Amino acid sequence: MYRFMQRKMSGAIAAGAFALLAAAQPAQAQSTYNVSISLDYSGPFAAVMDSWYGGQQSVFDWWNETRGKTLGVKLNVKTYDMRYDASQVARTWPQILADDKPIVFLGMGTPDLVSLMKRLPGDKVPMIMGTAMVGPLWTANGWHFSFRPTYSQEFAGLFSYLQGRLPEKRALRIGTVSTQGIPGYVDQVNGVVKLAQTYPDRFVVANSQWVDNTPINVTSQVRELLAAKPDLILVGTNTAQVVATVKAIKELGAKVPVVTSSHNGLTEVAKAVPLADLEGSYSVFAFAPSMDPSVTAAQTFEKYNKTKGTWGLTAAQTAAQALLATAAIERAIATVGPTKLTGQAVYDALEGPAFGPEHFQGLLKSVAFTKEAPFPTANLSVKAVTVKDGKLVPVTADWMVVPELPKW
Amino acid sequence: MLPSGVHFRGHAEEMRLLRTGPQRAALALLVLLLVAFPFFASTYVVGLAITVAITVIAVAGLQITVGMAGLLNLGQSAFVGVGAFTAAALYANYNVPMLPAIALAGLASGLVSIVFSLPAIRIRGLYLALTTIAAQVVFPIVVLRLPTAWFGGSAGIGLDRVQIFGVAVETPSRFYFVAVAVMAVMLLIAFNLQRSHVGLAFRAIRDNDIASSVLGVQLGRYKIMAFFAGAVFAGVAGGLYAFYIRYVTTDQFTIWLSIWYLGMLIVGGLSGPLGAILGTLAVTVLQELIHWGGNRMMAAMPQLSGGVIFAVTNIVLGAAIIYMLIREPHGLNHRWSVLKSAYRIWPYPRA
């Protein structure tokens, strides 16, 4: 009897201890990995940084609380103020490598690309960008990735859509305003010239004007441009050029829409000119606009954002960037397990099959990389916003297909 | 001013860069500190030191053109760019080793500068400054228009591996030694140029070009030489920059960079190469402190947006430079001279 009681008691103690241990431990032990992010809190883009980081931070917090818990992985986000300066990136990077050992790095813009492109393959850390790319970066075997193709390809998607809606069957006449001497800006025009050369019956570059980087007045250049009777004027460079072009069009009494990208888009331009003056103009990019009803990332942002940023194009763009990172990490976990995640594993995941739209909370369609380019090159599609009756609205609910554009 | 009891037996002895025992000891200590630096500094600070070394070379070149010869140059960044592209192209396309590539980059910048120095024979002051701005405007357009095989066109040039004698110098500490060694060589040249007959001719032109020509200084020749020498320094700095960043594109070499170089030189003092060192150090440290302070301020005051902080940091930086110029219009170099002479004659007051 005594022995029976003793056995029963020790069994109860063991069960209690197990229950206590089980209660004390989470369902699955979590492995923690660092994700490092390049930001610009004291450089030229400081004004939009709250929304920029808000998009990324809300996605990583959402992922940690939901997907990460299930998968047994916690992502620790480390941010660095790179001041949008290539030298600053170059001198901060070794510290990031040594201290963070990140499994993925989220870049911000050209300084990150310039400083890290050649280092990443040796350091075995993939970098994911949120900005569109340029033709010169269309090179093979890079460790830098962007879910957005080149600016020219994004513009081509909208041009194709607009050409298909012309009342008569003719080529869309494109005017361009850009700056000589800045490689990325020149490349945007070169890509559009290539588009016109590839599809001469659909697109024609009516006239190209080269202006100062931050011009005060471009009326004389726009007058010359308007003489070529363009259907639209492409200003993919910066906000100052868009503002100057819009003012010149108004001054000349013309009604020609302006096509912009996301970084110099209508929201930014509307801070300097009345929205009424932008009626019919466009911003085009390879992600769904923030006000698109299908974008559930807006709710994620609303719930998890800890910054002073607001939901808009900037936050939507960086949320998409972060969602691509988490999608790659999830795939890497599935391949190597939650305890063996490395930069190489995330890179291999990025180079794998296409990431479906289910990963992107409505912001992206699907994303597929090949060794030949650091951005998707096939089955591309874009979305755009326009000003209608003084309000910013999506051009169409559907994705606009980008015509195939050979390398230029 | 030298302490009592120090005297020289000849002109050569008096013209030496290091004239006293304590000076030699101080230099030895400095060399020791520079060698030990990467072993106790963080990788970030080592990276900062590399940037400072590269900038010091470019600013020392500007000191030759602007400070020594009195020829205003607002296009130094373009010459840095020429050097960067030349070094990168030689290394990536023609397998020229790193150090010869940097030397040839200096030569290439010097040769290009001759084109822009020709107007200096006829004009000076602000008019000359305008022609140097032309160098800044023309540089990116020319690079983008040249055949892509030369300088990569709009793609720029990337450097996969950076090696010296087969040894990779990609880590901050290794590259630090290369950058500091090149800086030391260039500064030695700059200090020696100042006391050579060429340097004397440069200074004569700066003080009064008509009087110097009456004394036999060939104005045209020496003005071109002053531009050439300054641009060689810029080219070497550009070469080092290319190997440090490992990717060069035209938009890295803007007119703003030229203005910063000039600002650093003015803060440091135009009168000698030491001004280039002190100015670069002072402005870099100030920039770092302001950015650091800005980030701390933003963390402490979440109601402030990043845009406000950036605007404030720029205002503070500008104000600090203006304050330094009001307090010490001859630059930190002059303040350093005052401190040195005060120390040498201590406990007696300076006259």
Coordinates of C-alpha atoms in Angstrom, one line a residue, chain A residues 35-403:
Chain A
V35 CA 17.2 41.9 -40.1
S36 CA 19.1 45.1 -40.6
I37 CA 17.5 48.1 -42.3
S38 CA 19.0 51.1 -44.0
L39 CA 17.1 54.4 -43.2
D40 CA 17.7 58.1 -43.7
Y41 CA 16.8 59.9 -40.5
S42 CA 19.2 62.8 -41.0
G43 CA 19.6 63.1 -44.8
P44 CA 17.4 64.3 -47.7
F45 CA 14.6 61.8 -47.2
A46 CA 14.3 62.3 -43.4
A47 CA 10.8 63.9 -43.9
V48 CA 9.3 60.6 -45.2
M49 CA 11.2 58.2 -42.9
D50 CA 8.5 57.7 -40.4
S51 CA 6.1 56.4 -43.0
W52 CA 9.0 54.6 -44.7
Y53 CA 10.0 52.7 -41.6
G54 CA 6.4 52.4 -40.4
G55 CA 5.6 50.2 -43.4
Q56 CA 8.6 47.8 -42.6
Q57 CA 8.2 47.8 -38.8
S58 CA 4.5 47.0 -38.9
V59 CA 5.1 44.0 -41.3
F60 CA 7.9 42.6 -39.1
D61 CA 5.8 43.0 -35.9
W62 CA 2.8 41.4 -37.6
W63 CA 5.0 38.5 -38.8
N64 CA 6.6 38.0 -35.4
E65 CA 3.2 37.9 -33.7
T66 CA 1.6 35.6 -36.2
R67 CA 3.7 33.6 -38.7
G68 CA 7.0 33.7 -36.7
K69 CA 5.4 32.3 -33.5
T70 CA 4.0 29.3 -35.5
L71 CA 7.3 28.8 -37.3
G72 CA 9.5 29.2 -34.2
V73 CA 11.4 32.3 -35.5
K74 CA 11.6 35.8 -34.2
L75 CA 13.0 38.6 -36.4
N76 CA 14.9 41.3 -34.5
V77 CA 14.9 44.5 -36.6
K78 CA 18.0 46.7 -36.4
T79 CA 17.8 50.1 -38.1
Y80 CA 20.7 52.3 -39.2
D81 CA 20.7 55.9 -40.2
M82 CA 22.7 55.9 -43.4
R83 CA 22.0 59.6 -44.3
Y84 CA 21.5 58.5 -47.9
D85 CA 25.3 58.6 -48.3
A86 CA 27.4 55.9 -50.0
S87 CA 30.4 56.5 -47.7
Q88 CA 28.2 56.2 -44.6
V89 CA 26.9 52.9 -45.9
A90 CA 30.4 51.7 -46.6
R91 CA 31.7 52.4 -43.1
T92 CA 28.5 51.1 -41.3
W93 CA 28.3 47.9 -43.2
P94 CA 31.3 46.1 -41.6
Q95 CA 29.8 47.0 -38.2
I96 CA 26.4 45.5 -39.3
L97 CA 28.1 42.3 -40.4
A98 CA 30.1 41.9 -37.2
D99 CA 27.4 42.9 -34.7
D100 CA 24.1 41.9 -36.3
K101 CA 25.1 39.0 -38.6
P102 CA 21.8 39.8 -40.5
I103 CA 20.1 37.1 -42.6
V104 CA 18.7 39.8 -44.8
F105 CA 19.3 43.6 -45.3
L106 CA 16.7 46.0 -46.5
G107 CA 18.2 48.7 -48.6
M108 CA 16.8 52.2 -49.2
G109 CA 18.3 53.5 -52.4
T110 CA 21.2 54.2 -54.7
P111 CA 23.8 54.6 -51.9
D112 CA 23.1 51.2 -50.6
L113 CA 23.3 49.7 -54.0
V114 CA 26.5 51.5 -54.9
S115 CA 28.3 50.6 -51.7
L116 CA 27.1 47.1 -51.2
M117 CA 26.4 45.5 -54.6
K118 CA 30.0 44.2 -54.9
R119 CA 30.3 43.2 -51.2
L120 CA 27.1 41.2 -50.7
P121 CA 28.1 38.1 -52.7
G122 CA 31.3 37.8 -50.5
D123 CA 29.4 38.6 -47.3
K124 CA 26.6 36.3 -48.1
V125 CA 23.8 38.6 -47.1
P126 CA 21.0 39.3 -49.6
M127 CA 19.7 42.9 -49.9
I128 CA 16.1 43.6 -50.7
M129 CA 15.3 47.1 -52.2
G130 CA 11.9 48.9 -52.2
T131 CA 12.7 51.2 -55.1
A132 CA 12.4 50.6 -58.8
M133 CA 15.6 49.6 -60.5
V134 CA 17.5 51.1 -63.5
G135 CA 18.9 49.5 -66.7
P136 CA 22.6 49.5 -65.7
L137 CA 21.7 47.2 -62.7
W138 CA 20.2 44.7 -65.1
T139 CA 23.1 42.3 -64.4
A140 CA 23.4 38.6 -63.5
N141 CA 24.2 36.9 -60.2
G142 CA 23.6 39.8 -57.9
W143 CA 22.7 39.5 -54.2
H144 CA 20.5 42.6 -54.4
F145 CA 16.8 42.2 -55.2
S146 CA 13.9 44.4 -55.9
F147 CA 10.3 43.4 -56.4
R148 CA 10.0 46.4 -58.7
P149 CA 11.5 46.2 -62.3
T150 CA 13.1 49.2 -63.9
Y151 CA 11.4 52.6 -63.9
S152 CA 11.1 52.4 -67.7
Q153 CA 9.3 49.1 -67.4
E154 CA 6.9 50.5 -64.9
F155 CA 6.2 53.5 -67.2
A156 CA 5.8 51.1 -70.1
G157 CA 2.9 49.3 -68.3
L158 CA 0.9 52.6 -68.0
F159 CA 1.8 53.7 -71.5
S160 CA 0.6 50.4 -72.9
Y161 CA -2.7 50.8 -70.9
L162 CA -3.2 54.4 -72.1
Q163 CA -2.3 53.5 -75.8
G164 CA -4.9 50.8 -75.8
R165 CA -7.5 53.5 -74.8
L166 CA -6.7 56.1 -77.4
P167 CA -9.8 57.0 -79.4
E168 CA -8.0 56.3 -82.7
K169 CA -5.5 53.6 -83.6
R170 CA -2.2 55.3 -83.4
A171 CA 1.0 55.4 -81.4
L172 CA 1.0 57.1 -78.0
R173 CA 3.2 60.3 -78.3
I174 CA 5.5 60.5 -75.3
G175 CA 7.3 63.6 -74.2
T176 CA 10.1 63.4 -71.6
V177 CA 11.6 65.8 -69.1
S178 CA 14.8 64.7 -67.4
T179 CA 18.4 65.7 -66.5
Q180 CA 21.7 64.9 -68.3
G181 CA 24.5 63.8 -66.2
I182 CA 22.5 61.8 -63.6
P183 CA 22.8 58.1 -64.8
G184 CA 19.5 56.9 -63.3
Y185 CA 17.6 59.8 -64.9
V186 CA 19.1 59.3 -68.3
D187 CA 18.4 55.6 -68.1
Q188 CA 14.7 56.2 -67.5
V189 CA 14.6 58.0 -70.9
N190 CA 16.8 55.4 -72.6
G191 CA 14.4 52.7 -71.5
V192 CA 11.4 54.6 -72.9
V193 CA 13.3 55.2 -76.2
K194 CA 13.9 51.4 -76.3
L195 CA 10.2 50.9 -75.8
A196 CA 9.4 53.1 -78.7
Q197 CA 12.0 51.3 -80.9
T198 CA 10.6 47.9 -79.9
Y199 CA 7.0 48.9 -80.5
P200 CA 7.1 51.7 -83.1
D201 CA 3.4 51.3 -84.0
R202 CA 2.4 51.7 -80.4
F203 CA 4.8 54.3 -78.9
V204 CA 6.8 57.2 -80.2
V205 CA 9.1 59.6 -78.2
A206 CA 7.7 62.9 -79.5
N207 CA 10.4 65.0 -77.8
S208 CA 12.9 64.9 -75.0
Q209 CA 13.9 67.9 -72.9
W210 CA 16.9 68.0 -70.6
V211 CA 16.6 70.4 -67.7
D212 CA 18.4 71.3 -64.5
N213 CA 18.2 68.7 -61.7
T214 CA 16.2 71.1 -59.5
P215 CA 14.9 73.7 -61.9
I216 CA 13.1 76.9 -61.1
N217 CA 11.4 77.3 -64.4
V218 CA 11.1 75.0 -67.4
T219 CA 8.5 76.9 -69.4
S220 CA 10.7 77.4 -72.5
Q221 CA 11.6 73.6 -72.6
V222 CA 8.0 72.6 -72.0
R223 CA 6.9 75.0 -74.8
E224 CA 9.2 73.2 -77.2
L225 CA 8.0 69.9 -75.9
L226 CA 4.3 70.8 -76.4
A227 CA 5.1 71.8 -80.0
A228 CA 5.7 68.1 -80.6
K229 CA 2.1 67.4 -79.5
P230 CA 2.7 64.7 -76.9
D231 CA -0.2 62.8 -75.4
L232 CA 1.6 62.9 -72.0
I233 CA 4.8 64.1 -70.4
L234 CA 7.0 61.7 -68.5
V235 CA 8.9 63.2 -65.5
G236 CA 10.3 60.3 -63.6
T237 CA 13.1 62.1 -61.9
N238 CA 12.3 64.2 -58.9
T239 CA 9.5 66.3 -57.3
A240 CA 11.1 69.6 -58.3
Q241 CA 11.0 68.7 -62.0
V242 CA 7.4 67.6 -61.8
V243 CA 6.4 70.8 -60.0
A244 CA 8.2 72.9 -62.6
T245 CA 6.7 71.0 -65.5
V246 CA 3.1 71.2 -64.1
K247 CA 3.5 74.9 -63.5
A248 CA 4.9 75.4 -67.1
I249 CA 2.0 73.5 -68.6
K250 CA -0.5 75.7 -66.7
E251 CA 1.4 78.8 -67.7
L252 CA 1.3 77.8 -71.3
G253 CA -2.5 77.1 -71.1
A254 CA -2.1 73.5 -72.2
K255 CA -3.8 70.3 -70.8
V256 CA -1.3 67.5 -71.0
P257 CA -1.1 64.9 -68.2
V258 CA 2.2 64.3 -66.5
V259 CA 3.4 60.8 -65.6
T260 CA 5.4 60.3 -62.5
S261 CA 6.8 57.4 -60.4
S262 CA 6.2 56.7 -56.7
H263 CA 9.1 58.7 -55.2
N264 CA 8.2 61.9 -57.1
G265 CA 4.5 61.0 -57.2
L266 CA 1.3 63.0 -57.1
T267 CA 1.0 62.9 -53.3
E268 CA 4.4 64.6 -53.0
V269 CA 3.8 67.1 -55.8
A270 CA 0.4 68.0 -54.4
K271 CA 2.3 69.6 -51.4
A272 CA 3.6 72.2 -53.9
V273 CA 0.8 72.6 -56.5
P274 CA -2.9 72.4 -56.1
L275 CA -4.3 69.0 -56.8
A276 CA -6.6 70.6 -59.4
D277 CA -3.6 71.4 -61.5
L278 CA -2.7 67.7 -61.5
E279 CA -6.1 66.6 -62.8
G280 CA -5.5 63.6 -65.1
S281 CA -1.8 63.2 -64.2
Y282 CA -0.5 59.8 -63.1
S283 CA 1.9 58.0 -60.7
V284 CA 2.8 54.5 -61.7
F285 CA 4.6 51.7 -59.8
A286 CA 4.8 47.9 -59.5
F287 CA 2.8 47.7 -56.4
A288 CA -0.9 48.3 -55.5
P289 CA -1.6 51.8 -54.4
S290 CA -2.3 52.3 -50.7
M291 CA -5.9 53.3 -51.2
D292 CA -6.7 50.1 -53.3
P293 CA -9.5 48.3 -51.4
S294 CA -7.8 44.9 -52.0
V295 CA -4.7 46.0 -50.0
T296 CA -5.0 44.3 -46.6
A297 CA -1.6 45.5 -45.6
A298 CA -3.4 48.8 -44.7
Q299 CA -5.0 46.9 -41.7
T300 CA -1.7 45.4 -40.7
F301 CA -0.2 48.9 -40.7
E302 CA -3.1 50.3 -38.7
K303 CA -2.8 47.6 -36.1
Y304 CA 1.0 47.3 -35.7
N305 CA 2.5 50.6 -36.7
K306 CA 4.5 52.2 -33.8
T307 CA 5.9 55.2 -35.8
K308 CA 4.5 58.6 -36.4
G309 CA 4.1 57.6 -40.1
T310 CA 0.9 57.4 -42.0
W311 CA -0.4 54.8 -44.4
G312 CA 0.2 56.0 -48.0
L313 CA 2.3 55.2 -51.1
T314 CA 5.6 55.3 -49.1
A315 CA 4.4 52.9 -46.4
A316 CA 2.8 50.6 -48.9
Q317 CA 6.1 50.4 -50.9
T318 CA 8.2 49.5 -47.9
A319 CA 5.5 47.2 -46.5
A320 CA 5.8 45.3 -49.8
Q321 CA 9.6 45.3 -49.4
A322 CA 9.3 43.8 -45.9
L323 CA 6.7 41.3 -47.1
L324 CA 9.1 40.0 -49.7
A325 CA 11.7 39.6 -47.0
T326 CA 9.3 37.6 -44.7
A327 CA 8.2 35.5 -47.7
A328 CA 11.8 34.6 -48.5
I329 CA 12.5 33.9 -44.8
E330 CA 9.4 31.6 -44.5
R331 CA 10.6 29.7 -47.6
A332 CA 14.1 29.4 -46.1
I333 CA 12.7 28.1 -42.9
A334 CA 10.8 25.5 -44.8
T335 CA 14.0 24.4 -46.5
V336 CA 16.7 24.6 -43.7
G337 CA 14.5 24.7 -40.6
P338 CA 14.1 27.4 -38.0
T339 CA 17.4 26.9 -36.3
K340 CA 19.7 27.0 -39.4
L341 CA 18.6 30.3 -41.1
T342 CA 21.5 32.1 -42.9
G343 CA 21.8 34.8 -45.5
Q344 CA 22.7 32.0 -48.0
A345 CA 19.4 30.2 -47.2
V346 CA 17.4 33.5 -47.7
Y347 CA 19.2 34.1 -50.9
D348 CA 18.5 30.6 -52.2
A349 CA 14.8 31.1 -51.2
L350 CA 14.7 34.4 -53.3
E351 CA 16.2 32.6 -56.2
G352 CA 13.6 29.8 -56.0
P353 CA 10.2 29.6 -57.7
A354 CA 7.8 32.6 -57.8
F355 CA 6.3 34.0 -54.6
G356 CA 2.6 34.0 -55.0
P357 CA 0.3 37.0 -54.2
E358 CA -0.8 35.3 -50.9
H359 CA 2.5 36.5 -49.4
F360 CA 1.9 40.2 -50.1
Q361 CA -1.4 41.2 -48.5
G362 CA -2.7 42.6 -51.8
L363 CA 0.3 44.8 -52.5
L364 CA 2.0 42.6 -55.1
K365 CA 0.8 40.1 -57.7
S366 CA 3.6 37.6 -57.8
V367 CA 7.3 38.0 -57.7
A368 CA 9.9 35.7 -59.5
F369 CA 13.6 36.3 -59.7
T370 CA 16.1 34.7 -62.1
K371 CA 19.9 34.7 -62.0
E372 CA 19.9 37.0 -65.0
A373 CA 18.5 40.1 -63.2
P374 CA 18.1 41.4 -59.7
F375 CA 14.4 42.2 -60.4
P376 CA 11.5 40.4 -62.0
T377 CA 11.7 40.5 -65.8
A378 CA 8.7 38.4 -66.9
N379 CA 5.0 38.7 -66.5
L380 CA 5.3 42.2 -65.1
S381 CA 2.3 44.3 -64.2
V382 CA 1.9 47.7 -62.6
K383 CA -0.8 49.8 -61.0
A384 CA -1.2 53.6 -61.2
V385 CA -3.1 56.4 -59.5
T386 CA -4.5 59.5 -61.1
V387 CA -6.2 62.7 -60.0
K388 CA -9.9 62.6 -60.8
D389 CA -12.3 65.4 -59.6
G390 CA -9.6 66.6 -57.3
K391 CA -9.1 63.3 -55.6
L392 CA -6.4 60.7 -55.9
V393 CA -7.9 57.4 -57.2
P394 CA -6.6 54.2 -58.7
V395 CA -6.6 54.3 -62.5
T396 CA -8.1 50.8 -62.7
A397 CA -8.7 48.0 -60.2
D398 CA -6.9 45.6 -62.5
W399 CA -3.1 45.2 -62.9
M400 CA -1.8 46.8 -66.1
V401 CA 0.4 44.4 -68.1
V402 CA 3.9 45.6 -69.0
P403 CA 4.9 44.9 -72.6

